[in-house]
């Protein structure tokens, strides 16, 4: 569980996050949604300490992250997996070495054991046969999946994914969503996903935080979102006619029950 | 003011470098990798420069000794002392500031811009220790070796041109080499080499590690790091000479 209170972050004069508070639950897929530039990435980076918030407190499982020193944060971070928006793969290493890196660093397992684990996660992200390729030789969507594989290889307690399925085709995108969802349930992970993919919102939105202009505008789950009367949220989520129809259909179905 | 800030950040970076490795084996591997990159990687350029350096100083010394009263053997001494005391440690390290330094700065800069440093940081790795320390350590180990090699090659280059041009026979050159040789000079040169190898890695590492913005900044910081390293080397060269000679 990650709780944060009143997170405020400014870049120079620009107020990016304005007093955001929320609780990210374990065993649930917690989504942060919002338009491009609404501060999703900045919020995630504040939560893991890559940005220092100007105000507010962050609490990991009851322990204040804000008050931790460098060493304590380092130890906590060994339980964090993170997928960056730009994948952030190590470009001097092959796909296999990228995914194996956390295992090399933090386990004492034999090479073959590690290799087995690497292949296991690569298979889970539907990426087989790219083991020996370098990041510069694979597509953007593949990089994303390698990034996910690297983030989950140690079964982290806290999983942060910045737009895990942007740049993926709808089918792979659903597969990745399902994977993240399954891992979250299986290992009781506190998973935080930044997304503006409506499929993800509907399929795996256990706990959704909608950011607008750096503030918490709405929160709820994927069922609540259909009935929400929040104008901004509706305009954001159900942007196209197609999606509006889907919403109407879902509402009708729900009312029949 | 900006200078003081940067200096502070530079020393903070150096201090942050000293922490217990999460996994010594991987750090060792990285260190060995850097030794190969820095040491073997610049072997070729160091060899070429050294031979020419020695050759040129022999030719120039010959040119300057016009007085028939002065024994030509002194050419060997001039080559020996300039190569050992100045050319090998200082010139080679200035070249390495360009070769090794710019590579370190752009490598770290690229890792910073593409969030690879953040990714390591999030895994719970001290990136200063993992990324910077092995580079500095590898440089401190390998660059003085390169400098010693460069001394031999430089003196050999002088010997070759002297005999080829007929200015000095190989035998007289060798006699000249032995005359008035001060072993302390080699020690002095090594002290310079150690200092400079720290400079040509730590300064570019600082500039690379602290890149902000995009890929344009990487190039800018990498150039800046080479310029600053060169200036600091010359400054340190002067200070060491004043202190130790
Ligand atoms: N390092 C930074 N320095 C200055 N401003 C920044 C920095 N990082 C982000 N910002 C600003 O913060 C705001 C929010 O950016 P952020 O990257 O969090 O958006 P986002 O919600 O993740 O958008 P997207 O969906 O496009 O990824 C933007 O206006 C951006 O200009
Ligand atoms: Mg973003």
XYZ file of C-alpha atoms and ligand atoms in Angstrom:
534
model
C 0.000 0.000 0.000
C 1.252 3.423 -0.881
C -0.415 6.420 0.622
C 0.423 9.951 -0.353
C -0.848 13.181 1.034
C -0.903 16.624 -0.417
C 1.824 16.102 -3.004
C 2.827 19.397 -4.589
C 5.466 19.787 -7.234
C 6.594 22.891 -9.041
C 9.060 23.240 -11.884
C 10.180 26.814 -11.625
C 6.948 28.808 -11.686
C 4.931 25.986 -13.210
C 2.762 24.139 -10.718
C 2.530 20.578 -12.024
C 1.039 18.784 -9.015
C -1.209 20.689 -6.690
C -1.910 18.918 -3.427
C -2.708 15.410 -4.679
C -3.646 12.810 -2.050
C -4.603 9.215 -2.659
C -4.133 5.644 -1.484
C -2.717 3.018 -3.841
C -3.877 -0.394 -2.677
C -1.993 -3.649 -2.715
C -3.322 -6.508 -4.799
C -5.051 -3.937 -6.978
C -4.178 -2.272 -10.238
C -4.158 1.415 -9.402
C -4.491 3.631 -12.445
C -3.462 7.238 -12.844
C -5.235 8.730 -15.824
C -5.285 12.186 -17.314
C -4.569 14.087 -20.489
C -1.084 14.327 -21.857
C 0.891 16.728 -19.705
C -1.428 16.421 -16.707
C 1.405 15.285 -14.458
C 1.076 11.498 -14.388
C 4.736 10.846 -14.966
C 5.768 13.535 -12.531
C 3.494 12.026 -9.863
C 4.968 8.556 -10.359
C 8.475 9.916 -10.193
C 7.630 11.780 -7.005
C 6.334 8.560 -5.486
C 9.586 6.706 -6.121
C 11.759 9.666 -5.209
C 13.195 10.503 -8.621
C 11.654 13.913 -8.115
C 11.539 15.436 -4.662
C 8.036 16.860 -4.086
C 7.955 20.396 -2.732
C 5.308 19.431 -0.224
C 3.463 16.409 1.022
C 4.197 13.007 2.429
C 4.540 9.568 0.873
C 3.998 6.465 2.969
C 4.968 2.936 1.907
C 3.225 0.264 3.999
C 2.963 2.600 6.931
C 6.540 3.858 6.761
C 7.219 7.394 5.674
C 9.223 7.413 2.463
C 9.606 11.160 2.687
C 11.576 10.860 5.917
C 13.835 8.024 4.767
C 17.503 8.717 4.120
C 19.356 7.610 1.005
C 20.350 4.228 2.356
C 16.849 3.360 3.578
C 15.386 4.389 0.248
C 17.909 2.247 -1.543
C 16.798 -0.790 0.415
C 13.119 -0.068 -0.183
C 13.794 0.386 -3.875
C 15.037 -3.145 -4.179
C 11.349 -4.047 -3.851
C 10.270 -1.632 -6.550
C 9.957 -2.458 -10.222
C 9.500 0.371 -12.639
C 8.737 0.651 -16.309
C 9.684 4.037 -17.695
C 7.660 5.812 -20.336
C 10.666 5.618 -22.662
C 11.539 2.067 -21.538
C 15.032 3.126 -20.322
C 16.688 -0.101 -21.401
C 20.464 -0.311 -20.985
C 21.615 0.064 -24.544
C 24.980 -1.545 -24.001
C 23.254 -4.815 -23.069
C 21.210 -7.353 -24.967
C 17.553 -7.945 -24.182
C 18.514 -10.976 -22.144
C 21.168 -9.124 -20.157
C 18.793 -6.252 -19.531
C 16.256 -8.545 -17.929
C 18.937 -10.515 -16.136
C 20.598 -7.427 -14.695
C 18.434 -7.161 -11.538
C 18.938 -10.880 -10.946
C 22.707 -10.513 -11.358
C 22.746 -7.622 -8.960
C 20.465 -8.871 -6.227
C 20.461 -12.671 -6.287
C 23.152 -15.255 -5.857
C 21.492 -17.734 -8.206
C 23.395 -19.808 -10.722
C 23.471 -18.607 -14.303
C 21.119 -21.294 -15.575
C 18.559 -20.551 -12.885
C 18.665 -16.901 -13.795
C 18.410 -17.666 -17.481
C 15.356 -19.795 -16.865
C 13.705 -16.973 -14.966
C 14.575 -14.502 -17.718
C 13.056 -16.709 -20.380
C 10.006 -17.203 -18.216
C 9.294 -13.469 -17.959
C 10.164 -12.836 -21.585
C 7.630 -15.471 -22.480
C 5.050 -13.831 -20.272
C 5.454 -10.552 -22.126
C 5.172 -12.502 -25.367
C 8.709 -11.850 -26.448
C 10.557 -14.947 -27.501
C 13.554 -15.116 -29.778
C 14.766 -11.583 -29.180
C 17.150 -12.584 -26.376
C 20.363 -11.695 -28.142
C 19.168 -8.481 -29.748
C 20.247 -5.045 -28.600
C 17.660 -2.385 -27.705
C 18.565 -0.433 -30.835
C 17.551 -3.438 -32.918
C 14.016 -3.899 -31.595
C 10.804 -1.940 -32.048
C 9.340 0.514 -29.567
C 6.634 -1.909 -28.502
C 9.197 -4.629 -27.970
C 11.289 -2.265 -25.854
C 8.238 -1.615 -23.698
C 7.796 -5.315 -23.157
C 11.452 -5.825 -22.299
C 11.053 -2.953 -19.839
C 8.103 -4.714 -18.254
C 10.004 -7.991 -18.126
C 12.889 -6.249 -16.376
C 10.527 -4.553 -13.926
C 8.806 -7.782 -12.888
C 11.718 -10.194 -12.964
C 12.308 -9.935 -9.208
C 8.588 -10.070 -8.343
C 8.573 -6.581 -6.870
C 6.260 -5.600 -4.066
C 5.593 -2.261 -5.727
C 5.230 -2.072 -9.473
C 5.191 1.221 -11.346
C 4.314 1.253 -15.021
C 4.370 4.450 -17.033
C 2.128 3.813 -20.022
C 2.837 0.109 -20.358
C 0.827 -0.250 -23.523
C 1.299 2.934 -25.434
C 2.756 1.995 -28.775
C 1.450 -1.555 -28.661
C -1.189 -3.049 -30.920
C -4.578 -3.655 -29.246
C -4.011 -7.372 -28.895
C -0.563 -7.168 -27.299
C -1.815 -4.260 -25.285
C -4.552 -6.406 -23.735
C -2.087 -9.172 -23.103
C 0.187 -6.805 -21.219
C -2.733 -5.433 -19.204
C -3.779 -8.957 -18.325
C -0.220 -9.850 -17.358
C 0.117 -6.868 -15.057
C -3.297 -7.621 -13.587
C -2.421 -11.285 -12.977
C 0.892 -10.458 -11.349
C -0.813 -7.942 -9.126
C -3.326 -10.519 -7.903
C -0.852 -13.359 -7.690
C 1.794 -11.560 -5.653
C -0.418 -9.007 -3.933
C 1.597 -6.285 -5.602
C 0.862 -2.609 -5.225
C 0.683 -1.739 -8.890
C 0.505 1.806 -10.191
C -0.126 2.343 -13.868
C -0.130 5.577 -15.808
C -2.319 5.286 -18.831
C -4.611 7.016 -21.216
C -5.696 3.782 -22.825
C -9.454 3.400 -22.413
C -9.313 -0.348 -22.765
C -7.032 -0.558 -19.759
C -9.262 1.758 -17.770
C -12.269 -0.470 -18.420
C -10.522 -3.814 -18.085
C -8.160 -3.392 -15.150
C -9.282 -0.182 -13.449
C -9.520 -1.333 -9.832
C -8.724 2.043 -8.410
C -8.550 5.005 -10.736
C -7.143 8.430 -9.995
C -8.041 11.038 -12.575
C -5.658 13.965 -12.640
C -6.603 17.264 -14.159
C -4.454 20.381 -14.056
C -2.324 18.828 -11.361
C -5.250 18.083 -9.082
C -7.237 15.023 -8.160
C -10.424 15.483 -10.155
C -12.106 12.141 -9.663
C -11.473 8.712 -8.204
C -13.282 5.375 -8.382
C -13.168 2.069 -10.226
C -14.014 0.987 -13.761
C -17.670 0.453 -12.844
C -18.044 3.835 -11.227
C -16.571 5.506 -14.240
C -19.532 4.559 -16.432
C -21.966 6.243 -14.128
C -19.807 9.182 -13.279
C -21.381 12.537 -13.945
C -18.102 14.381 -13.828
C -18.095 16.403 -17.031
C -14.316 16.609 -17.392
C -13.931 12.908 -16.813
C -16.622 12.043 -19.327
C -15.139 14.347 -21.893
C -11.737 12.772 -21.326
C -12.715 9.104 -21.190
C -15.550 8.947 -23.647
C -13.981 11.237 -26.160
C -15.229 9.571 -29.332
C -18.743 8.741 -30.448
C -17.779 5.090 -30.474
C -16.821 5.213 -26.831
C -19.942 7.173 -25.929
C -22.010 4.416 -27.512
C -20.075 1.817 -25.567
C -20.787 3.723 -22.386
C -24.500 3.921 -23.152
C -24.583 0.204 -23.855
C -22.814 -0.620 -20.623
C -25.178 1.605 -18.653
C -28.167 -0.122 -20.178
C -26.751 -3.534 -19.350
C -26.072 -2.511 -15.790
C -29.588 -1.142 -15.372
C -31.129 -4.398 -16.701
C -29.368 -6.279 -13.909
C 28.616 31.620 -7.808
C 27.763 29.045 -10.442
C 31.348 27.853 -10.291
C 31.170 27.312 -6.526
C 27.902 25.427 -6.941
C 29.393 23.167 -9.567
C 32.501 22.588 -7.523
C 30.303 21.645 -4.576
C 28.266 19.269 -6.717
C 31.483 17.761 -8.055
C 32.779 17.001 -4.583
C 29.378 15.714 -3.494
C 29.455 13.349 -6.432
C 32.899 12.140 -5.429
C 31.760 11.586 -1.871
C 28.602 9.808 -3.001
C 30.775 7.408 -4.948
C 32.001 5.735 -1.815
C 29.374 3.260 -0.753
C 29.229 -0.453 -0.276
C 28.640 -2.225 -3.590
C 25.346 -4.098 -3.746
C 27.112 -6.957 -5.458
C 30.929 -6.826 -5.541
C 31.123 -9.350 -8.374
C 29.248 -7.096 -10.774
C 31.304 -4.104 -9.749
C 34.468 -6.051 -10.404
C 33.173 -7.046 -13.821
C 32.385 -3.426 -14.597
C 35.864 -2.416 -13.413
C 37.528 -4.962 -15.696
C 35.337 -3.846 -18.553
C 36.399 -0.258 -17.997
C 40.063 -1.257 -17.813
C 39.693 -2.779 -21.261
C 37.768 0.222 -22.561
C 40.121 2.843 -21.205
C 43.416 0.994 -21.277
C 43.250 -1.148 -24.382
C 40.922 1.263 -26.111
C 43.458 4.064 -26.128
C 46.551 1.934 -26.623
C 46.759 2.631 -30.342
C 46.523 6.378 -30.188
C 48.942 6.539 -27.253
C 51.502 4.452 -29.153
C 51.311 6.546 -32.299
C 51.513 9.855 -30.468
C 54.403 8.706 -28.293
C 56.625 7.569 -31.149
C 56.078 10.791 -33.055
C 56.542 12.875 -29.939
C 59.967 11.322 -29.330
C 60.899 11.583 -32.982
C 59.972 15.226 -33.239
C 61.783 16.211 -30.075
C 64.919 14.447 -31.340
C 64.752 16.301 -34.657
C 64.216 19.623 -32.941
C 66.983 19.051 -30.434
C 69.345 18.240 -33.301
C 68.284 21.406 -35.067
C 68.933 23.529 -32.024
C 72.381 22.156 -31.248
C 74.482 24.032 -33.752
C 77.452 24.633 -31.490
C 80.109 22.042 -32.388
C 81.428 22.334 -28.814
C 78.305 20.697 -27.481
C 78.326 16.952 -27.706
C 75.425 15.579 -29.728
C 74.885 12.969 -27.073
C 72.888 15.588 -25.293
C 70.098 15.019 -27.822
C 69.340 11.716 -26.133
C 69.208 13.451 -22.781
C 66.887 16.142 -24.039
C 64.550 13.591 -25.589
C 64.620 11.477 -22.452
C 63.854 14.300 -20.053
C 61.173 16.035 -22.103
C 59.439 12.754 -22.843
C 59.572 11.463 -19.284
C 58.761 14.664 -17.482
C 56.329 16.422 -19.736
C 55.319 14.762 -22.955
C 54.336 11.359 -21.691
C 52.387 12.299 -18.597
C 50.911 15.626 -19.645
C 50.470 15.425 -23.379
C 49.169 11.868 -23.299
C 46.680 12.738 -20.577
C 45.481 15.745 -22.521
C 44.899 13.499 -25.491
C 43.145 11.018 -23.211
C 40.929 13.810 -21.943
C 39.643 13.946 -25.491
C 39.555 10.222 -26.140
C 38.451 8.811 -22.794
C 36.885 11.895 -21.262
C 34.490 12.698 -24.055
C 33.454 9.069 -24.206
C 32.698 8.947 -20.491
C 30.798 12.224 -20.612
C 28.667 11.228 -23.575
C 28.052 7.719 -22.293
C 26.838 8.945 -18.920
C 24.985 11.829 -20.541
C 23.132 9.445 -22.789
C 22.297 7.219 -19.847
C 20.980 10.233 -17.963
C 18.859 11.554 -20.822
C 17.371 8.170 -21.681
C 16.565 7.588 -17.993
C 18.897 4.611 -17.701
C 20.489 6.182 -14.631
C 17.031 6.613 -13.102
C 16.261 2.991 -13.908
C 19.374 1.855 -12.051
C 18.583 4.180 -9.175
C 15.076 2.710 -8.893
C 16.468 -0.797 -8.701
C 18.209 0.328 -5.518
C 21.669 0.715 -6.989
C 23.948 3.591 -6.054
C 24.574 4.867 -9.564
C 27.511 7.014 -8.548
C 29.266 3.987 -7.166
C 28.263 1.682 -9.985
C 28.796 3.983 -12.950
C 31.543 6.382 -11.907
C 33.766 4.569 -9.441
C 34.830 1.727 -11.799
C 35.721 4.243 -14.494
C 37.920 6.325 -12.212
C 39.514 3.239 -10.687
C 40.187 1.729 -14.104
C 41.750 4.968 -15.287
C 43.979 5.204 -12.233
C 45.173 1.678 -12.871
C 45.601 1.774 -16.623
C 46.578 5.332 -17.537
C 49.873 5.349 -15.595
C 50.707 2.108 -17.402
C 49.999 3.790 -20.689
C 52.199 6.682 -19.619
C 55.095 4.348 -18.854
C 54.630 2.650 -22.187
C 54.553 6.039 -23.816
C 57.902 6.929 -22.216
C 59.549 3.895 -23.736
C 57.985 4.459 -27.117
C 58.881 8.140 -27.093
C 62.505 7.483 -26.273
C 62.564 4.743 -28.885
C 61.094 7.114 -31.440
C 63.868 9.598 -30.737
C 66.468 6.887 -30.999
C 65.139 5.747 -34.334
C 65.043 9.181 -35.972
C 68.428 10.128 -34.590
C 70.067 7.103 -36.119
C 68.080 7.284 -39.365
C 68.977 10.932 -39.919
C 72.550 10.172 -39.015
C 72.611 12.784 -36.276
C 73.531 10.284 -33.627
C 74.422 6.613 -33.712
C 72.404 4.161 -31.715
C 75.365 3.539 -29.413
C 75.901 7.217 -28.625
C 72.177 7.690 -28.126
C 72.131 4.880 -25.575
C 75.156 6.337 -23.794
C 73.404 9.685 -23.713
C 70.321 8.097 -22.205
C 72.323 6.850 -19.258
C 74.007 10.162 -18.599
C 72.652 12.186 -15.734
C 69.522 10.084 -15.418
C 67.484 11.005 -12.352
C 65.123 8.198 -11.291
C 63.064 10.683 -9.283
C 61.878 12.168 -12.556
C 60.050 8.960 -13.369
C 58.413 9.016 -9.967
C 57.432 12.633 -10.529
C 55.951 11.707 -13.895
C 53.982 8.880 -12.336
C 52.569 11.177 -9.683
C 51.442 13.436 -12.481
C 49.952 10.490 -14.323
C 47.919 9.415 -11.293
C 46.621 12.906 -10.726
C 45.751 13.421 -14.373
C 44.033 10.066 -14.742
C 41.757 11.051 -11.894
C 41.086 14.375 -13.584
C 40.325 13.005 -17.051
C 37.706 10.619 -15.672
C 36.124 12.411 -12.735
C 35.504 15.707 -14.516
C 33.852 14.160 -17.595
C 31.903 11.864 -15.289
C 30.607 14.920 -13.459
C 29.549 16.615 -16.681
C 27.972 13.476 -18.100
C 26.182 12.464 -14.931
C 24.655 15.906 -14.539
C 23.346 16.396 -18.068
C 19.941 18.036 -18.012
C 17.635 18.157 -20.985
C 18.060 16.438 -24.305
C 20.686 15.007 -26.584
C 21.899 18.466 -27.542
C 23.092 18.893 -23.971
C 25.094 15.670 -24.174
C 27.317 17.058 -26.906
C 27.619 20.389 -25.197
C 28.531 18.884 -21.839
C 30.963 16.474 -23.396
C 32.847 19.283 -25.130
C 32.794 21.326 -21.955
C 34.160 18.406 -19.982
C 37.132 18.030 -22.336
C 37.934 21.745 -22.188
C 37.686 21.844 -18.402
C 39.747 18.654 -18.002
C 42.515 20.084 -20.186
C 42.641 23.316 -18.249
C 42.651 21.517 -14.923
C 45.420 19.202 -16.139
C 47.615 22.141 -17.088
C 46.866 23.827 -13.800
C 47.672 20.671 -11.855
C 50.799 20.239 -13.980
C 52.020 23.625 -12.880
C 51.141 23.055 -9.231
C 52.830 19.661 -9.137
C 55.935 21.018 -10.792
C 56.096 23.893 -8.334
C 55.572 21.587 -5.373
C 57.627 18.573 -6.289
C 60.572 19.831 -8.288
N 11.936 17.757 -15.611
C 10.969 18.659 -15.864
N 11.254 19.962 -15.851
C 10.287 20.880 -16.080
N 9.013 20.592 -16.346
C 8.664 19.303 -16.387
C 9.619 18.260 -16.140
N 8.991 17.081 -16.260
C 7.710 17.374 -16.560
N 7.499 18.695 -16.631
C 6.207 19.354 -16.906
O 5.234 18.770 -16.089
C 4.014 18.616 -16.775
C 3.502 17.207 -16.621
O 4.367 16.321 -17.308
P 4.188 14.756 -17.250
O 5.339 14.186 -17.974
O 3.957 14.331 -15.863
O 2.875 14.531 -18.099
P 2.099 13.176 -18.341
O 0.793 13.275 -17.671
O 2.967 12.035 -17.977
O 1.905 13.247 -19.918
P 1.980 12.077 -20.996
O 0.688 11.382 -20.964
O 2.188 12.813 -22.279
O 3.140 11.224 -20.643
C 4.273 19.011 -18.220
O 3.692 20.254 -18.446
C 5.769 19.118 -18.321
O 6.080 20.218 -19.129
Mg 3.954 10.610 -18.943
